[in-house]
Amino acid sequence: VIITEDGYVVTNNHVISGATEIDVTVADQKTFRAELVGTDPATDIALLKIDAKGLPTIPMGNSDNLRLGEWVLAIGSPYGLTSTITAGIVSAKGRTMQNNQREFKIESFIQTDAAVNPGNSGGALVNVKGELVGINTAIISQTGAYSGYSFAVPVNIVSRVVEDLKSFGSVKRAVLGITMTNNSEDLKEQMKLS
């Protein structure tokens, strides 16, 4: 998704992870070599920069204003089918996703029933006004293909991540260093709890 006329592009971290060279192909089939500005695996966002001017951009919406049942469009290139648009509704907000790596993960996905498949990752989720409200990121599927639910990182989170990546090259987060556990008889004895 092109977010500035001077060539800043947002995609998913998992799309470019491990790449040694990154190319961005725009709608008129021009290809640009991209510089990786920064990534944030926790939100699965990556910021790229291409050397171009006067690029068409998408207006930013406000993902906090999305309502359940609101129509959205998912744009991407599933299975290499460029510029594919699917429609659906916002079916939930604030969804969490499991993470096996025990690392910080986004906990506020937009859930939609717009069809998203491999190749949609990093594409735009837009509202009916044509405003960017999310970045398509994940699906839940037993087969690896769309089976009813897809997930996008809300644009309000994307905007904060992009600003940090532009300014610092990484995302700055505060961390509260506590952990919790269920109380047990052994713990009560060990900690001398009533």
Coordinates of N, CA and C in Angstrom, one line a residue:
V1 N 0.9 -1.2 0.0 CA 0.0 0.0 0.0 C 0.9 1.2 0.0
I2 N 0.7 2.1 -1.0 CA 1.5 3.3 -1.1 C 0.9 4.4 -0.2
I3 N 1.6 4.9 0.8 CA 1.0 5.8 1.8 C 1.5 7.2 1.6
T4 N 2.6 7.5 0.8 CA 3.0 8.8 0.6 C 3.4 9.0 -0.9
E5 N 3.3 10.2 -1.4 CA 3.6 10.5 -2.8 C 5.1 10.3 -3.1
D6 N 5.9 10.4 -2.1 CA 7.4 10.3 -2.3 C 7.9 8.8 -2.0
G7 N 7.0 7.9 -2.0 CA 7.4 6.5 -2.1 C 7.5 5.6 -0.8
Y8 N 6.8 6.0 0.2 CA 6.7 5.1 1.4 C 5.6 4.1 1.1
V9 N 5.9 2.8 1.4 CA 5.0 1.7 1.1 C 4.9 0.8 2.3
V10 N 3.7 0.5 2.7 CA 3.5 -0.4 3.8 C 3.1 -1.8 3.3
T11 N 3.7 -2.8 3.9 CA 3.3 -4.2 3.6 C 3.4 -5.0 5.0
N12 N 3.3 -6.3 4.9 CA 3.4 -7.2 6.0 C 4.9 -7.6 6.2
N13 N 5.3 -7.7 7.4 CA 6.6 -8.2 7.7 C 6.8 -9.6 7.1
H14 N 5.8 -10.5 7.2 CA 6.0 -11.8 6.7 C 6.1 -11.9 5.2
V15 N 5.7 -10.8 4.5 CA 5.9 -10.8 3.1 C 7.3 -10.6 2.7
I16 N 8.1 -9.8 3.4 CA 9.5 -9.5 3.1 C 10.5 -10.1 4.0
S17 N 10.1 -10.8 5.0 CA 11.0 -11.5 5.9 C 12.0 -12.4 5.2
G18 N 13.2 -12.2 5.4 CA 14.3 -13.1 4.8 C 14.7 -12.6 3.5
A19 N 14.1 -11.6 2.9 CA 14.4 -11.2 1.5 C 15.8 -10.5 1.5
T20 N 16.6 -10.7 0.5 CA 17.8 -9.9 0.3 C 17.6 -8.7 -0.6
E21 N 16.6 -8.8 -1.5 CA 16.3 -7.7 -2.4 C 14.8 -7.6 -2.4
I22 N 14.2 -6.4 -2.5 CA 12.8 -6.2 -2.5 C 12.4 -5.3 -3.7
D23 N 11.5 -5.8 -4.5 CA 11.0 -5.0 -5.6 C 9.5 -4.7 -5.3
V24 N 9.1 -3.5 -5.7 CA 7.7 -3.1 -5.6 C 7.2 -2.8 -7.0
T25 N 6.1 -3.5 -7.4 CA 5.5 -3.3 -8.7 C 4.2 -2.5 -8.5
V26 N 4.1 -1.4 -9.2 CA 2.9 -0.5 -9.0 C 1.8 -0.9 -10.1
A27 N 0.7 -0.2 -10.0 CA -0.5 -0.6 -10.9 C -0.2 -0.5 -12.4
D28 N 0.7 0.4 -12.8 CA 1.0 0.6 -14.2 C 2.2 -0.4 -14.6
Q29 N 2.5 -1.3 -13.7 CA 3.5 -2.4 -14.0 C 4.9 -1.9 -13.9
K30 N 5.1 -0.6 -13.5 CA 6.5 -0.2 -13.3 C 7.0 -0.9 -12.0
T31 N 8.3 -1.3 -12.0 CA 8.9 -1.9 -10.9 C 10.0 -1.1 -10.3
F32 N 10.0 -0.9 -9.0 CA 11.0 -0.1 -8.3 C 11.8 -1.0 -7.3
R33 N 13.1 -0.8 -7.2 CA 13.8 -1.5 -6.1 C 13.5 -0.8 -4.8
A34 N 13.2 -1.5 -3.8 CA 12.7 -0.9 -2.5 C 13.8 -1.0 -1.4
E35 N 13.9 0.0 -0.6 CA 14.8 0.0 0.6 C 13.9 -0.4 1.8
L36 N 14.4 -1.3 2.6 CA 13.7 -1.6 3.8 C 14.0 -0.6 4.9
V37 N 13.0 0.2 5.3 CA 13.1 1.2 6.3 C 13.1 0.6 7.7
G38 N 12.2 -0.4 7.9 CA 12.1 -1.1 9.2 C 11.0 -2.0 9.2
T39 N 11.0 -2.9 10.2 CA 10.0 -3.9 10.3 C 9.5 -4.0 11.8
D40 N 8.3 -4.5 12.0 CA 7.8 -4.7 13.3 C 7.1 -6.0 13.4
P41 N 7.8 -7.1 13.7 CA 7.2 -8.4 13.7 C 6.0 -8.5 14.6
A42 N 6.0 -7.7 15.7 CA 4.9 -7.8 16.6 C 3.6 -7.4 16.0
T43 N 3.6 -6.5 15.1 CA 2.3 -6.1 14.4 C 2.3 -6.6 13.0
D44 N 3.4 -7.3 12.5 CA 3.5 -7.9 11.2 C 3.5 -6.7 10.2
I45 N 4.1 -5.6 10.5 CA 4.2 -4.5 9.6 C 5.6 -4.2 9.1
A46 N 5.8 -3.9 7.8 CA 7.1 -3.5 7.3 C 6.9 -2.2 6.5
L47 N 7.9 -1.3 6.6 CA 7.9 -0.1 5.9 C 9.0 -0.1 4.9
L48 N 8.6 0.2 3.6 CA 9.6 0.2 2.5 C 9.6 1.6 2.0
K49 N 10.7 1.9 1.2 CA 10.8 3.2 0.5 C 11.3 3.0 -0.9
I50 N 10.5 3.5 -1.8 CA 11.0 3.4 -3.2 C 11.3 4.8 -3.7
D51 N 12.2 4.9 -4.7 CA 12.7 6.1 -5.2 C 11.7 6.6 -6.3
A52 N 10.7 7.3 -5.9 CA 9.7 7.8 -6.9 C 9.0 9.0 -6.3
K53 N 8.4 9.8 -7.2 CA 7.7 11.0 -6.8 C 6.3 11.0 -7.5
G54 N 5.4 11.7 -6.9 CA 4.1 11.9 -7.4 C 3.2 10.6 -7.5
L55 N 3.5 9.7 -6.6 CA 2.8 8.4 -6.6 C 1.3 8.6 -6.1
P56 N 0.4 7.8 -6.7 CA -1.0 7.9 -6.1 C -1.0 7.3 -4.7
T57 N -1.7 7.9 -3.8 CA -1.8 7.4 -2.4 C -3.2 7.1 -2.1
I58 N -3.4 6.4 -1.0 CA -4.7 6.2 -0.5 C -5.0 7.0 0.8
P59 N -6.1 7.6 0.9 CA -6.4 8.4 2.1 C -6.5 7.5 3.3
M60 N -6.0 8.0 4.5 CA -6.1 7.2 5.7 C -7.5 7.4 6.4
G61 N -8.1 6.3 6.8 CA -9.3 6.4 7.5 C -9.0 6.3 9.0
N62 N -10.0 6.0 9.8 CA -9.9 5.9 11.2 C -10.5 4.5 11.6
S63 N -9.6 3.6 11.9 CA -10.1 2.2 12.2 C -10.9 2.1 13.5
D64 N -10.7 3.1 14.4 CA -11.5 3.1 15.6 C -13.0 3.4 15.4
N65 N -13.3 4.0 14.2 CA -14.6 4.4 13.9 C -15.4 3.2 13.1
L66 N -14.7 2.2 12.8 CA -15.3 1.0 12.1 C -16.4 0.5 13.0
R67 N -17.5 0.1 12.4 CA -18.6 -0.5 13.1 C -18.9 -1.9 12.6
L68 N -19.3 -2.8 13.5 CA -19.6 -4.2 13.1 C -20.7 -4.1 12.1
G69 N -20.6 -4.9 11.0 CA -21.6 -4.9 9.9 C -21.2 -3.9 8.8
E70 N -20.2 -3.1 9.0 CA -19.9 -2.1 8.0 C -19.2 -2.8 6.9
W71 N -19.5 -2.3 5.6 CA -18.9 -2.9 4.4 C -17.4 -2.5 4.3
V72 N -16.6 -3.5 3.9 CA -15.2 -3.2 3.6 C -14.8 -4.0 2.4
L73 N -13.7 -3.5 1.8 CA -13.1 -4.1 0.6 C -11.7 -4.5 0.8
A74 N -11.3 -5.8 0.5 CA -10.0 -6.2 0.6 C -9.3 -6.2 -0.8
I75 N -8.2 -5.6 -0.9 CA -7.5 -5.4 -2.2 C -6.1 -6.1 -2.1
G76 N -5.8 -6.9 -3.1 CA -4.5 -7.6 -3.1 C -4.3 -8.3 -4.4
S77 N -3.4 -9.3 -4.4 CA -3.1 -10.1 -5.6 C -3.0 -11.6 -5.2
P78 N -4.2 -12.1 -4.8 CA -4.2 -13.5 -4.4 C -3.8 -14.4 -5.6
Y79 N -2.9 -15.4 -5.3 CA -2.5 -16.3 -6.3 C -2.0 -15.7 -7.6
G80 N -1.4 -14.4 -7.4 CA -0.9 -13.7 -8.6 C -1.9 -13.0 -9.4
L81 N -3.2 -13.0 -9.0 CA -4.2 -12.3 -9.7 C -4.2 -10.8 -9.3
T82 N -3.5 -10.0 -10.0 CA -3.3 -8.6 -9.5 C -4.5 -7.8 -9.4
S83 N -4.5 -6.9 -8.5 CA -5.6 -5.9 -8.3 C -6.9 -6.5 -8.1
T84 N -7.0 -7.6 -7.3 CA -8.3 -8.2 -7.0 C -8.9 -7.6 -5.8
I85 N -10.2 -7.3 -5.9 CA -11.0 -6.7 -4.9 C -12.1 -7.7 -4.4
T86 N -12.2 -7.9 -3.1 CA -13.3 -8.7 -2.6 C -14.0 -7.9 -1.5
A87 N -15.3 -8.1 -1.3 CA -16.1 -7.4 -0.4 C -16.6 -8.2 0.8
G88 N -16.8 -7.6 1.9 CA -17.3 -8.3 3.1 C -17.7 -7.2 4.1
I89 N -18.0 -7.7 5.3 CA -18.3 -6.8 6.4 C -17.3 -7.0 7.5
V90 N -17.3 -6.0 8.4 CA -16.5 -6.1 9.6 C -17.3 -7.0 10.5
S91 N -16.8 -8.2 10.8 CA -17.5 -9.2 11.6 C -17.1 -9.1 13.0
A92 N -15.9 -8.5 13.3 CA -15.5 -8.4 14.7 C -14.3 -7.4 14.8
K93 N -14.1 -6.8 15.9 CA -12.9 -5.9 16.1 C -12.2 -6.4 17.4
G94 N -11.0 -6.0 17.5 CA -10.2 -6.3 18.7 C -9.9 -7.8 18.8
R95 N -9.8 -8.5 17.7 CA -9.5 -10.0 17.8 C -8.0 -10.2 18.1
T96 N -7.7 -11.3 18.9 CA -6.3 -11.6 19.1 C -6.0 -12.9 18.3
M97 N -4.8 -13.1 18.0 CA -4.3 -14.3 17.3 C -3.3 -15.0 18.1
Q98 N -3.3 -16.3 18.0 CA -2.4 -17.2 18.8 C -1.0 -16.9 18.2
N99 N 0.0 -17.0 19.1 CA 1.4 -16.9 18.8 C 2.2 -17.9 19.5
N100 N 2.8 -18.8 18.7 CA 3.6 -19.9 19.3 C 5.0 -19.4 19.7
Q101 N 5.4 -18.3 19.3 CA 6.8 -17.8 19.6 C 6.9 -17.0 20.9
R102 N 5.7 -16.8 21.6 CA 5.7 -16.1 22.9 C 6.3 -14.7 22.8
E103 N 6.1 -14.1 21.6 CA 6.5 -12.7 21.5 C 5.3 -11.8 21.5
F104 N 5.6 -10.5 21.6 CA 4.5 -9.5 21.6 C 3.8 -9.5 20.3
K105 N 2.5 -9.6 20.3 CA 1.7 -9.6 19.1 C 0.6 -8.6 19.2
I106 N 0.2 -8.2 18.0 CA -1.0 -7.3 18.0 C -2.2 -8.0 18.5
E107 N -3.0 -7.2 19.3 CA -4.2 -7.9 19.9 C -5.4 -7.1 19.5
S108 N -5.5 -6.6 18.3 CA -6.6 -5.7 18.0 C -7.0 -5.9 16.5
F109 N -6.9 -7.1 16.0 CA -7.2 -7.3 14.6 C -8.6 -6.9 14.2
I110 N -8.8 -6.4 13.0 CA -10.1 -6.3 12.4 C -10.5 -7.6 11.7
Q111 N -11.6 -8.2 12.1 CA -12.0 -9.5 11.5 C -13.1 -9.2 10.4
T112 N -12.9 -9.7 9.2 CA -13.9 -9.5 8.1 C -14.1 -10.8 7.4
D113 N -15.2 -10.8 6.7 CA -15.5 -12.0 5.9 C -15.2 -11.7 4.4
A114 N -14.5 -10.7 4.1 CA -14.0 -10.5 2.8 C -13.0 -11.5 2.5
A115 N -13.1 -12.1 1.3 CA -12.2 -13.2 0.9 C -10.7 -12.7 0.8
V116 N -9.9 -13.3 1.6 CA -8.4 -13.0 1.6 C -7.7 -14.3 1.4
N117 N -6.7 -14.4 0.5 CA -6.0 -15.6 0.3 C -4.5 -15.3 0.2
P118 N -3.6 -16.3 0.1 CA -2.2 -16.0 0.0 C -2.0 -15.1 -1.2
G119 N -1.3 -14.0 -1.0 CA -1.1 -13.0 -2.0 C -1.9 -11.7 -1.7
N120 N -2.8 -11.8 -0.8 CA -3.5 -10.6 -0.3 C -2.7 -9.9 0.8
S121 N -1.8 -10.6 1.4 CA -1.0 -10.0 2.5 C -0.3 -8.7 2.2
G122 N -0.5 -7.8 3.1 CA 0.1 -6.4 2.8 C -0.8 -5.5 2.0
G123 N -1.9 -6.0 1.5 CA -2.8 -5.2 0.7 C -3.8 -4.4 1.6
A124 N -4.5 -3.6 1.0 CA -5.4 -2.6 1.7 C -6.7 -3.2 2.0
L125 N -7.2 -2.9 3.2 CA -8.6 -3.1 3.6 C -9.2 -1.7 3.7
V126 N -10.2 -1.4 2.8 CA -10.7 -0.1 2.7 C -12.2 0.0 3.1
N127 N -12.7 1.1 3.5 CA -14.1 1.3 3.8 C -14.8 1.8 2.5
V128 N -16.1 2.0 2.6 CA -16.8 2.4 1.3 C -16.5 3.8 0.9
K129 N -15.8 4.6 1.7 CA -15.3 5.9 1.2 C -14.0 5.8 0.5
G130 N -13.4 4.6 0.4 CA -12.1 4.4 -0.2 C -11.0 4.8 0.7
E131 N -11.2 4.8 2.0 CA -10.1 5.1 3.0 C -9.5 3.9 3.5
L132 N -8.2 3.9 3.7 CA -7.5 2.8 4.2 C -7.9 2.6 5.7
V133 N -8.4 1.4 6.1 CA -8.7 1.1 7.5 C -7.9 0.0 8.0
G134 N -7.2 -0.7 7.2 CA -6.4 -1.8 7.7 C -5.5 -2.4 6.6
I135 N -4.5 -3.2 7.1 CA -3.6 -3.9 6.2 C -3.9 -5.4 6.4
N136 N -4.3 -6.0 5.3 CA -4.7 -7.5 5.3 C -3.5 -8.3 5.7
T137 N -3.7 -9.2 6.7 CA -2.5 -9.9 7.3 C -2.7 -11.4 7.4
A138 N -3.8 -11.9 7.8 CA -3.9 -13.3 8.1 C -5.3 -13.9 7.8
I139 N -5.3 -15.2 7.7 CA -6.6 -15.9 7.6 C -6.5 -17.1 8.6
I140 N -7.7 -17.5 9.0 CA -7.8 -18.8 9.7 C -8.3 -19.8 8.8
S141 N -7.5 -20.9 8.6 CA -7.9 -21.9 7.5 C -7.3 -23.2 7.9
Q142 N -8.0 -24.3 7.6 CA -7.5 -25.6 7.7 C -6.8 -26.0 6.4
T143 N -7.0 -25.3 5.3 CA -6.5 -25.7 4.0 C -5.4 -24.8 3.5
G144 N -5.2 -23.6 4.1 CA -4.3 -22.6 3.6 C -4.9 -21.6 2.7
A145 N -6.2 -21.8 2.4 CA -7.0 -20.9 1.6 C -8.1 -20.3 2.4
Y146 N -8.7 -19.3 1.9 CA -9.8 -18.6 2.6 C -11.0 -19.5 3.0
S147 N -11.4 -19.5 4.2 CA -12.5 -20.3 4.6 C -13.5 -19.6 5.5
G148 N -13.6 -18.2 5.3 CA -14.7 -17.5 6.0 C -14.2 -16.3 6.8
Y149 N -13.0 -16.3 7.3 CA -12.6 -15.2 8.2 C -11.2 -14.7 7.7
S150 N -11.0 -13.4 7.7 CA -9.7 -12.9 7.4 C -9.5 -11.7 8.4
F151 N -8.2 -11.3 8.6 CA -7.8 -10.4 9.6 C -6.9 -9.3 9.0
A152 N -7.1 -8.1 9.6 CA -6.3 -7.0 9.1 C -5.8 -6.2 10.3
V153 N -4.6 -5.6 10.2 CA -4.1 -4.8 11.2 C -4.8 -3.4 11.1
P154 N -5.4 -2.9 12.1 CA -6.1 -1.6 12.0 C -5.1 -0.5 11.6
V155 N -5.6 0.4 10.8 CA -4.7 1.5 10.2 C -4.3 2.5 11.4
N156 N -5.0 2.6 12.4 CA -4.5 3.5 13.5 C -3.3 2.9 14.2
I157 N -3.2 1.6 14.2 CA -1.9 0.9 14.7 C -0.8 1.1 13.7
V158 N -1.2 0.8 12.4 CA -0.2 0.9 11.3 C 0.4 2.3 11.3
S159 N -0.4 3.3 11.5 CA 0.1 4.7 11.4 C 1.1 5.0 12.5
R160 N 0.9 4.5 13.7 CA 1.8 4.6 14.8 C 3.1 3.9 14.6
V161 N 3.0 2.6 14.0 CA 4.2 1.8 13.7 C 5.0 2.5 12.6
V162 N 4.3 3.0 11.6 CA 5.0 3.7 10.5 C 5.8 4.9 11.0
E163 N 5.2 5.7 11.9 CA 5.9 6.9 12.4 C 7.1 6.5 13.2
D164 N 7.0 5.5 14.0 CA 8.2 5.0 14.7 C 9.3 4.5 13.8
L165 N 8.9 3.7 12.8 CA 9.9 3.1 11.8 C 10.6 4.2 11.1
K166 N 9.8 5.3 10.7 CA 10.4 6.4 10.0 C 11.4 7.1 10.9
S167 N 11.0 7.4 12.1 CA 11.8 8.2 13.1 C 13.0 7.4 13.7
F168 N 12.8 6.1 14.0 CA 13.8 5.4 14.8 C 14.3 4.1 14.1
G169 N 13.6 3.7 13.1 CA 14.0 2.4 12.5 C 13.4 1.2 13.2
S170 N 12.8 1.4 14.3 CA 12.1 0.3 15.1 C 11.0 0.9 15.9
V171 N 10.1 0.1 16.4 CA 9.0 0.6 17.2 C 9.4 0.6 18.7
K172 N 9.0 1.7 19.3 CA 9.3 1.9 20.7 C 8.1 1.6 21.5
R173 N 8.3 0.6 22.5 CA 7.2 0.2 23.3 C 7.6 0.2 24.8
A174 N 6.7 0.4 25.6 CA 6.9 0.3 27.1 C 6.5 -1.2 27.4
V175 N 7.3 -1.7 28.4 CA 7.0 -3.1 28.8 C 6.9 -3.1 30.3
L176 N 5.8 -3.8 30.8 CA 5.6 -4.0 32.2 C 6.1 -5.4 32.5
G177 N 7.1 -5.4 33.4 CA 7.8 -6.7 33.7 C 7.2 -7.5 34.7
I178 N 6.0 -7.9 34.5 CA 5.3 -8.8 35.5 C 4.8 -10.0 34.8
T179 N 4.7 -11.1 35.5 CA 4.0 -12.3 34.9 C 3.0 -12.8 36.0
M180 N 2.0 -13.5 35.5 CA 0.9 -14.0 36.4 C 0.9 -15.5 36.3
T181 N 0.4 -16.1 37.4 CA 0.2 -17.5 37.4 C -1.0 -17.8 38.3
N182 N -1.7 -18.9 38.0 CA -2.8 -19.3 38.9 C -2.3 -19.7 40.3
N183 N -3.1 -19.4 41.2 CA -2.8 -19.8 42.6 C -3.0 -21.3 42.8
S184 N -2.1 -21.9 43.6 CA -2.2 -23.3 43.9 C -1.9 -23.5 45.3
E185 N -2.1 -24.7 45.8 CA -1.8 -25.1 47.2 C -0.3 -24.9 47.4
D186 N 0.5 -25.4 46.5 CA 2.0 -25.3 46.6 C 2.4 -23.9 46.7
L187 N 1.9 -23.0 45.8 CA 2.2 -21.6 45.8 C 1.8 -20.9 47.1
K188 N 0.6 -21.3 47.6 CA 0.2 -20.7 48.9 C 1.2 -21.0 50.0
E189 N 1.6 -22.3 50.1 CA 2.6 -22.7 51.1 C 3.9 -22.0 50.9
Q190 N 4.4 -22.0 49.7 CA 5.7 -21.4 49.3 C 5.7 -19.9 49.7
M191 N 4.7 -19.2 49.3 CA 4.6 -17.7 49.5 C 4.0 -17.3 50.9
K192 N 3.6 -18.4 51.7 CA 2.9 -18.1 53.0 C 1.7 -17.2 52.8
L193 N 0.8 -17.6 51.9 CA -0.4 -16.9 51.6 C -1.6 -17.5 52.4
S194 N -2.5 -16.7 52.8 CA -3.7 -17.3 53.5 C -4.7 -17.9 52.5

